[in-house]
mmCIF file of C-alpha atoms and ligand atoms in Angstrom:
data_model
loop_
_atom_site.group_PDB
_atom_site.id
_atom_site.type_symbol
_atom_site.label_atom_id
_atom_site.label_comp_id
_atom_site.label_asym_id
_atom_site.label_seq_id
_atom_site.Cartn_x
_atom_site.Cartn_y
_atom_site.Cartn_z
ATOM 1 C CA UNK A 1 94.092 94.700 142.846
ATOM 2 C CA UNK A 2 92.027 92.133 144.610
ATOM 3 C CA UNK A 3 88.614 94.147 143.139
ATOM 4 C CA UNK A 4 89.459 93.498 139.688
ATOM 5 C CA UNK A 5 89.701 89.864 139.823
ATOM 6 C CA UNK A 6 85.726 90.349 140.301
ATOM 7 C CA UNK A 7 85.064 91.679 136.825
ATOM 8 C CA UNK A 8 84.797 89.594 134.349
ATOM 9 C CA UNK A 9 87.355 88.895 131.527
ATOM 10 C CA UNK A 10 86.439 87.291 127.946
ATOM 11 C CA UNK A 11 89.765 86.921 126.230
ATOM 12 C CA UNK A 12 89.641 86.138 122.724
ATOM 13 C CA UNK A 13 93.481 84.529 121.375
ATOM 14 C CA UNK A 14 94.847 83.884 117.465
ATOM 15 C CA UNK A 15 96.579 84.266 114.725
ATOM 16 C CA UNK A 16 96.266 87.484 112.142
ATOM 17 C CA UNK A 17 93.031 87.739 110.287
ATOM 18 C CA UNK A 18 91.491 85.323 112.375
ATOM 19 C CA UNK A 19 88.106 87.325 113.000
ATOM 20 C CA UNK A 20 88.753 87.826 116.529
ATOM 21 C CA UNK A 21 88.499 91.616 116.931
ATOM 22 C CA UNK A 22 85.340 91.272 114.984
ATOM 23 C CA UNK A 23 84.344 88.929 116.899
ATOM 24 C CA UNK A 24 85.465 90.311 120.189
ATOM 25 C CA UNK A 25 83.771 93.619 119.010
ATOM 26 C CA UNK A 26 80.207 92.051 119.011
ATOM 27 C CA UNK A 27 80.217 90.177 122.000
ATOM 28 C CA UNK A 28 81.429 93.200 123.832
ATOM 29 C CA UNK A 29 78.529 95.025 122.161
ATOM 30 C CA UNK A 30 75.532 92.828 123.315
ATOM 31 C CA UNK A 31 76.912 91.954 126.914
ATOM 32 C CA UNK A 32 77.678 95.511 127.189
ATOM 33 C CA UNK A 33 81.396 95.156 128.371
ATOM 34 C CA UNK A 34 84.597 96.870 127.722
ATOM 35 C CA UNK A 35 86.672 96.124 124.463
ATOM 36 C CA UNK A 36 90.657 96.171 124.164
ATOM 37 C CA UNK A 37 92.098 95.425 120.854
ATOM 38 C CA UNK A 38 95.848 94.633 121.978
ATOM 39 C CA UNK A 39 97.401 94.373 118.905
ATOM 40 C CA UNK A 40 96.513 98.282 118.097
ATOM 41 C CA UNK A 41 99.118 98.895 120.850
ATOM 42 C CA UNK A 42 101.894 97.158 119.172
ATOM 43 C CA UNK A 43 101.021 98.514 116.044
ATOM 44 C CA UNK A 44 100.632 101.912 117.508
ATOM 45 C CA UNK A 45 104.478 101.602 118.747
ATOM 46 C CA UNK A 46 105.647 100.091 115.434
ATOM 47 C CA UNK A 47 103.767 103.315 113.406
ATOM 48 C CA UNK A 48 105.374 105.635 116.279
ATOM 49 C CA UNK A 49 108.602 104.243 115.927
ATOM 50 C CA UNK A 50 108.419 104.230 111.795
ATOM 51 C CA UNK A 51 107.575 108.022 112.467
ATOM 52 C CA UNK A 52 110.256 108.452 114.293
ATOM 53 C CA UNK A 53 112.911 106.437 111.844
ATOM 54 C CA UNK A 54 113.668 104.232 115.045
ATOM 55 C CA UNK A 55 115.925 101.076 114.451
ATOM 56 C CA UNK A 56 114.040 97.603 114.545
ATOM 57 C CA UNK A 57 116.913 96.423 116.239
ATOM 58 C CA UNK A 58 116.663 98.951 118.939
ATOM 59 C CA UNK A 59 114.988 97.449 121.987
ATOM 60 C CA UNK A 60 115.144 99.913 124.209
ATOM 61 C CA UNK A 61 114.082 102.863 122.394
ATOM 62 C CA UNK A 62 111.288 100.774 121.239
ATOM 63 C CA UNK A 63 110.250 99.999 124.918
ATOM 64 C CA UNK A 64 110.658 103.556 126.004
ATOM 65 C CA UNK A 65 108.067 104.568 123.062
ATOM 66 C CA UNK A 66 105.934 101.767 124.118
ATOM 67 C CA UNK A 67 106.405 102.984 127.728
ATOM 68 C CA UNK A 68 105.448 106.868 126.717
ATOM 69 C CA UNK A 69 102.605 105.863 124.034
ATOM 70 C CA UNK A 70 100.337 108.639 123.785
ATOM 71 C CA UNK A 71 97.107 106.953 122.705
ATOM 72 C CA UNK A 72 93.124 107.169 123.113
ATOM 73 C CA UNK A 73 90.559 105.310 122.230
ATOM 74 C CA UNK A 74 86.959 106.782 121.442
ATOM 75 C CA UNK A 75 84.142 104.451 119.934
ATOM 76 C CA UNK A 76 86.194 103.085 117.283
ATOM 77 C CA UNK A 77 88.317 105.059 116.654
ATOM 78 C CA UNK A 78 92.733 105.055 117.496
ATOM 79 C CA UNK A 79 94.135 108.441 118.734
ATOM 80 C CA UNK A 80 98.287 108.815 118.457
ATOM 81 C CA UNK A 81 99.228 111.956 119.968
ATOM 82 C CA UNK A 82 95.553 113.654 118.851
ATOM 83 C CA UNK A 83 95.843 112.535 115.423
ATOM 84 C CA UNK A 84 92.947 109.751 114.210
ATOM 85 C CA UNK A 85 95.389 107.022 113.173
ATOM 86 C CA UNK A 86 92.496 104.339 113.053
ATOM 87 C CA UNK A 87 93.333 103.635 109.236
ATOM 88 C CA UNK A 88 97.261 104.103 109.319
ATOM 89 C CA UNK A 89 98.054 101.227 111.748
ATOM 90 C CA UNK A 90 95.983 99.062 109.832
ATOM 91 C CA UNK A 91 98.586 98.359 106.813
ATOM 92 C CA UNK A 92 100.461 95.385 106.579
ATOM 93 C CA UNK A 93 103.708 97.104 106.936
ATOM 94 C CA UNK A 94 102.277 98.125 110.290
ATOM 95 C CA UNK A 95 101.416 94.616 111.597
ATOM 96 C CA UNK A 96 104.540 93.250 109.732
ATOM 97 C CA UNK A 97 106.855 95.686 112.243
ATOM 98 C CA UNK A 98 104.111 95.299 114.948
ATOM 99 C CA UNK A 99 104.684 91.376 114.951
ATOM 100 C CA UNK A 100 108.551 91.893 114.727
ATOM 101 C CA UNK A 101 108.629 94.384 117.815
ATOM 102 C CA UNK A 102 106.625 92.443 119.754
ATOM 103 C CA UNK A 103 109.269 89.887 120.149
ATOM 104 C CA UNK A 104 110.733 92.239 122.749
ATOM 105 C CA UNK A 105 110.608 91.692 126.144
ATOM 106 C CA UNK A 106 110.947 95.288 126.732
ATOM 107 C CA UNK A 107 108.033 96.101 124.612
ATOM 108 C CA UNK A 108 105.931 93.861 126.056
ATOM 109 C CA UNK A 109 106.853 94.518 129.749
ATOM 110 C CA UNK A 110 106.118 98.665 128.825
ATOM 111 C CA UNK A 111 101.948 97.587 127.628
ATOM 112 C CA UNK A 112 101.157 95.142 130.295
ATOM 113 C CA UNK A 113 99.636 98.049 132.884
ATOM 114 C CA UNK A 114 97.980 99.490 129.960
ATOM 115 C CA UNK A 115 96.504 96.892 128.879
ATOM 116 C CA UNK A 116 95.486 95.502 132.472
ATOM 117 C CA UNK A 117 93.877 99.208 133.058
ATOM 118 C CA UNK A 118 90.884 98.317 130.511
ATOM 119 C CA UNK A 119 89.690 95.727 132.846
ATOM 120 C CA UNK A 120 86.689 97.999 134.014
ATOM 121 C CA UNK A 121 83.170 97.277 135.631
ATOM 122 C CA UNK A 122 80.915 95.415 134.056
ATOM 123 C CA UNK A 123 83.313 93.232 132.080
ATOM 124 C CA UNK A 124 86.366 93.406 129.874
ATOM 125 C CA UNK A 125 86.191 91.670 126.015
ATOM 126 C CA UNK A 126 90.304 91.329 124.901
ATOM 127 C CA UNK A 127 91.674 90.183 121.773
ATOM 128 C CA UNK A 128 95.091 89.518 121.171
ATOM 129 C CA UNK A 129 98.034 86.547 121.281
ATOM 130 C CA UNK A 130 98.769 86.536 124.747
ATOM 131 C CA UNK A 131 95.496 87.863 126.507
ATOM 132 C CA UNK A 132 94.930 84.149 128.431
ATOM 133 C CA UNK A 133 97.782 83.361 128.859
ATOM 134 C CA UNK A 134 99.944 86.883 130.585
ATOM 135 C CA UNK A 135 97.639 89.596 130.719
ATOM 136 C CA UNK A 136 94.488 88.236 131.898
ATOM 137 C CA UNK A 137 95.361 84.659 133.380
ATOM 138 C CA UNK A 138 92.445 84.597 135.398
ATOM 139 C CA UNK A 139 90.046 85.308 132.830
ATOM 140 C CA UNK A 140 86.786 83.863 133.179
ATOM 141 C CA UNK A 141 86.447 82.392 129.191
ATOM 142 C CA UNK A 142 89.514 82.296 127.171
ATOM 143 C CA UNK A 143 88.951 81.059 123.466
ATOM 144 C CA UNK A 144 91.512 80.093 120.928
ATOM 145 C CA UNK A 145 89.873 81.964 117.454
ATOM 146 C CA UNK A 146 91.851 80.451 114.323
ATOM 147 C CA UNK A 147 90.506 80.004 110.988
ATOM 148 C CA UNK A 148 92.361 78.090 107.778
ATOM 149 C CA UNK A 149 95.276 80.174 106.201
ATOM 150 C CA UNK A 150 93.296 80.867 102.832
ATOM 151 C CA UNK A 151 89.728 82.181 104.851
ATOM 152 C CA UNK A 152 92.385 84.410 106.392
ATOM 153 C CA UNK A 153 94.245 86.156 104.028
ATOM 154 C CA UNK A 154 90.296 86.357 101.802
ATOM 155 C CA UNK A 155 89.366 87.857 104.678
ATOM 156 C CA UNK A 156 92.143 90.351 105.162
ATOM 157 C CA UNK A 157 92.031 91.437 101.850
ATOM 158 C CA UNK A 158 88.580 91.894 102.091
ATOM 159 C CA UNK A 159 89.098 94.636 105.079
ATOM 160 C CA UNK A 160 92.055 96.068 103.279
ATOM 161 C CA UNK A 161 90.359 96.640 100.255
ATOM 162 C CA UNK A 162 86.849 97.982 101.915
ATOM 163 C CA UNK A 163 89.387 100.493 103.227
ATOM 164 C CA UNK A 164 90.348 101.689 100.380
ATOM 165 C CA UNK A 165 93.888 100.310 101.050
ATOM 166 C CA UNK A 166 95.579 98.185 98.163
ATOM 167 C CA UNK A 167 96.174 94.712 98.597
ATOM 168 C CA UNK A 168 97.030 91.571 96.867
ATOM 169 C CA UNK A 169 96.166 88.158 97.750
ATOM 170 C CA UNK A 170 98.768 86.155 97.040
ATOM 171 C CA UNK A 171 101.129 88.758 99.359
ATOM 172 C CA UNK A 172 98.696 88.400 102.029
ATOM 173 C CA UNK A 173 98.689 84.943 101.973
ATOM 174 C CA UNK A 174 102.131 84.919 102.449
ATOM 175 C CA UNK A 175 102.319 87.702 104.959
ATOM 176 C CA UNK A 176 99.991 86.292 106.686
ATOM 177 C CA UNK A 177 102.232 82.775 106.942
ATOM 178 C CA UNK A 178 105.501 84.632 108.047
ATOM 179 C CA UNK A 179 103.130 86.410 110.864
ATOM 180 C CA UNK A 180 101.890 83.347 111.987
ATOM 181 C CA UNK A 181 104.958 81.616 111.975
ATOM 182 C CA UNK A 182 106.868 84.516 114.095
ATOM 183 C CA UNK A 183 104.025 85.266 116.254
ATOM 184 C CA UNK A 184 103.702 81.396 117.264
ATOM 185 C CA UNK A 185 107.686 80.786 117.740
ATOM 186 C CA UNK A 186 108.787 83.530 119.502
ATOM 187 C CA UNK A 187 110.442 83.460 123.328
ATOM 188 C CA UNK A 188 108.086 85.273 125.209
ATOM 189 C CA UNK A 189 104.258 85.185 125.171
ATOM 190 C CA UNK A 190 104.323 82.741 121.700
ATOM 191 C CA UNK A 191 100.723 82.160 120.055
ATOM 192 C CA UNK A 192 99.581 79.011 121.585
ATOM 193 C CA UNK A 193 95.983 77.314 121.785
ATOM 194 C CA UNK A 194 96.414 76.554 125.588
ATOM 195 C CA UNK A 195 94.784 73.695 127.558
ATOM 196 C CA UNK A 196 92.926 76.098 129.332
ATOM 197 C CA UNK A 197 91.268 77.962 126.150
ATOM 198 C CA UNK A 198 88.296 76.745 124.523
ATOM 199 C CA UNK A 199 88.869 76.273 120.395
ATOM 200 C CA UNK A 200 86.868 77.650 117.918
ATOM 201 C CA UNK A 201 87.730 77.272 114.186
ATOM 202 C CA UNK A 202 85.851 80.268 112.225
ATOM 203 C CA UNK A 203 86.668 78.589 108.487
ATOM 204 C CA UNK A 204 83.710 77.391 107.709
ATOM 205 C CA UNK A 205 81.430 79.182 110.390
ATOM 206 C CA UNK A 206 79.726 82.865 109.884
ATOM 207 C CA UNK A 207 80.443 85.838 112.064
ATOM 208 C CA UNK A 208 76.828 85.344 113.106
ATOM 209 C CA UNK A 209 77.483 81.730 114.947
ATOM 210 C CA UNK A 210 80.920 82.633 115.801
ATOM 211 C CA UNK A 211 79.626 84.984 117.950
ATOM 212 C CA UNK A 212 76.928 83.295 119.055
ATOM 213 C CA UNK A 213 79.681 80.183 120.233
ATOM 214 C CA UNK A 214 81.101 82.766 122.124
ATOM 215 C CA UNK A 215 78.085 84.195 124.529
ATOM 216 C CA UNK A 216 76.646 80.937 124.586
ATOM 217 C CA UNK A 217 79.762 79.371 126.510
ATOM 218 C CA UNK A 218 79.749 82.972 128.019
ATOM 219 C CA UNK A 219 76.147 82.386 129.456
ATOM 220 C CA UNK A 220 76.923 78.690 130.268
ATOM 221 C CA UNK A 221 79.859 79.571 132.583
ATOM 222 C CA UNK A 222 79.718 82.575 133.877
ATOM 223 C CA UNK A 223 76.871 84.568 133.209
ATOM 224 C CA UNK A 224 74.569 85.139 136.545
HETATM 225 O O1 DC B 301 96.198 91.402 116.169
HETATM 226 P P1 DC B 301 97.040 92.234 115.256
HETATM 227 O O2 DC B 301 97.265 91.591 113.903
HETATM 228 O O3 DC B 301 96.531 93.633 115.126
HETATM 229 O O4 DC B 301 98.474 92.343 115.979
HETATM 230 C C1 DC B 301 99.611 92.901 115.364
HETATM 231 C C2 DC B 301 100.872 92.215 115.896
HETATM 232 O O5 DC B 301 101.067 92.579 117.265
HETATM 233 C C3 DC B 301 100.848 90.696 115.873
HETATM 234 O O6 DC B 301 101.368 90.167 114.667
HETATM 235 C C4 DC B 301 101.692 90.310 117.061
HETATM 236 C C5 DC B 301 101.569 91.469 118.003
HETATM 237 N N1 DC B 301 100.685 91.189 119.147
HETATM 238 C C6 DC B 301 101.227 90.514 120.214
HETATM 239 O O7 DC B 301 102.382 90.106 120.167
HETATM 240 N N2 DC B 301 100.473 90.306 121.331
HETATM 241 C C7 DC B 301 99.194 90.720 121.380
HETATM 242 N N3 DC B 301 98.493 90.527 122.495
HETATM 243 C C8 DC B 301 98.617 91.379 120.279
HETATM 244 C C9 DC B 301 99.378 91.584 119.159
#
């Protein structure tokens, strides 16, 4: 639609446990835009299709679940079918089968309307693997948010354990590797820092100043 190429787009591109929906989160907050976390859709389809005992090597099943998803999202919380799930697709196995679905043409073909539909008046904040580079190509700011292996999997564990959900660090670290390394190498909408995508490198940097980074190149570009 030509009208949505007027509303501004922040997308915010990485690997796992990179900060960026954390990130993404805040700067939605203080310029008051729209947030889409795009990995909770693939991991909404893997925990679906766990539910449902589907085959990982079933692509088309897999597409017509991510086709048929019945989800909602209110403040900050993840609705499957009515039922909070907010917590549930937030375990590793989750993103694990997440990451290996999303390899899928199919899949990813079946969430690109959805995920285009959250681009709403005044502004849409996006975080995901392929947000700059397919779903919002004519973003106005895209940002490549990576961080060093070992911040990542700290930080991971962190969340997980906050959560209440048991984790160990050495796994994590190696999860986190495999991830990476699938996510990055894949076919079809790989991981990539892209020319067009501005880097920022959260190891050594707070979530205070990463989010400041973020709204001041905001501000500086495209901000009236
Ligand atoms: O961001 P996340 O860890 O919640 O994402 C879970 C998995 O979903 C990730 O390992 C790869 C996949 N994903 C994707 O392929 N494209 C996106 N835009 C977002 C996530």
């Amino acid at each position: 639609m030509m009208y949505d190429k007027m509303i501004p787009v922040i997308t915010i591109d990485g690997p796992s446990a990179s900060g960026k929906g954390t990130i993404a989160q805040l700067v939605a907050k203080e310029l008051g835009f729209h947030y889409l976390d795009s990995g909770a859709l693939y991991r909404l389809v893997a925990l679906k299709s766990s539910q449902e005992g589907v085959n990982i090597s079933d692509e088309d099943v897999l597409a017509e679940i991510a086709s048929n998803l019945d989800v909602s999202f209110e403040n900050n919380d993840v609705f499957l079918e009515n039922k909070q799930v907010t917590d549930a697709i937030r375990t590793e196995q989750c993103g694990v089968l997440a990451s290996k679905l999303a390899s899928y043409q199919g899949v990813r073909d079946s969430l690109v309307a959805r995920q285009r539909a959250f681009r709403k008046l005044p502004g849409l904040v996006t975080d995901g693997r392929d947000m700059g580079s397919v779903i919002f190509p004519d973003a106005v700011l895209k940002i490549y948010l990576t961080a060093s292996a070992e911040v990542r999997a700290q930080r991971r564990y962190k969340q997980l354990i906050e959560k209440g959900i048991n984790a160990n660090i050495n796994a994590l670290q190696e999860e986190i590797r495999e991830r990476d390394e699938r996510d990055s190498h894949r076919e079809i909408a790989p991981l990539q820092k892209r020319l067009d995508a501005r880097l920022l490198d959260t190891t050594s940097l707070s979530i205070f100043q990463a989010q400041n980074s973020v709204l001041e190149w905001y501000r500086a570009c495209c901000a009236n």
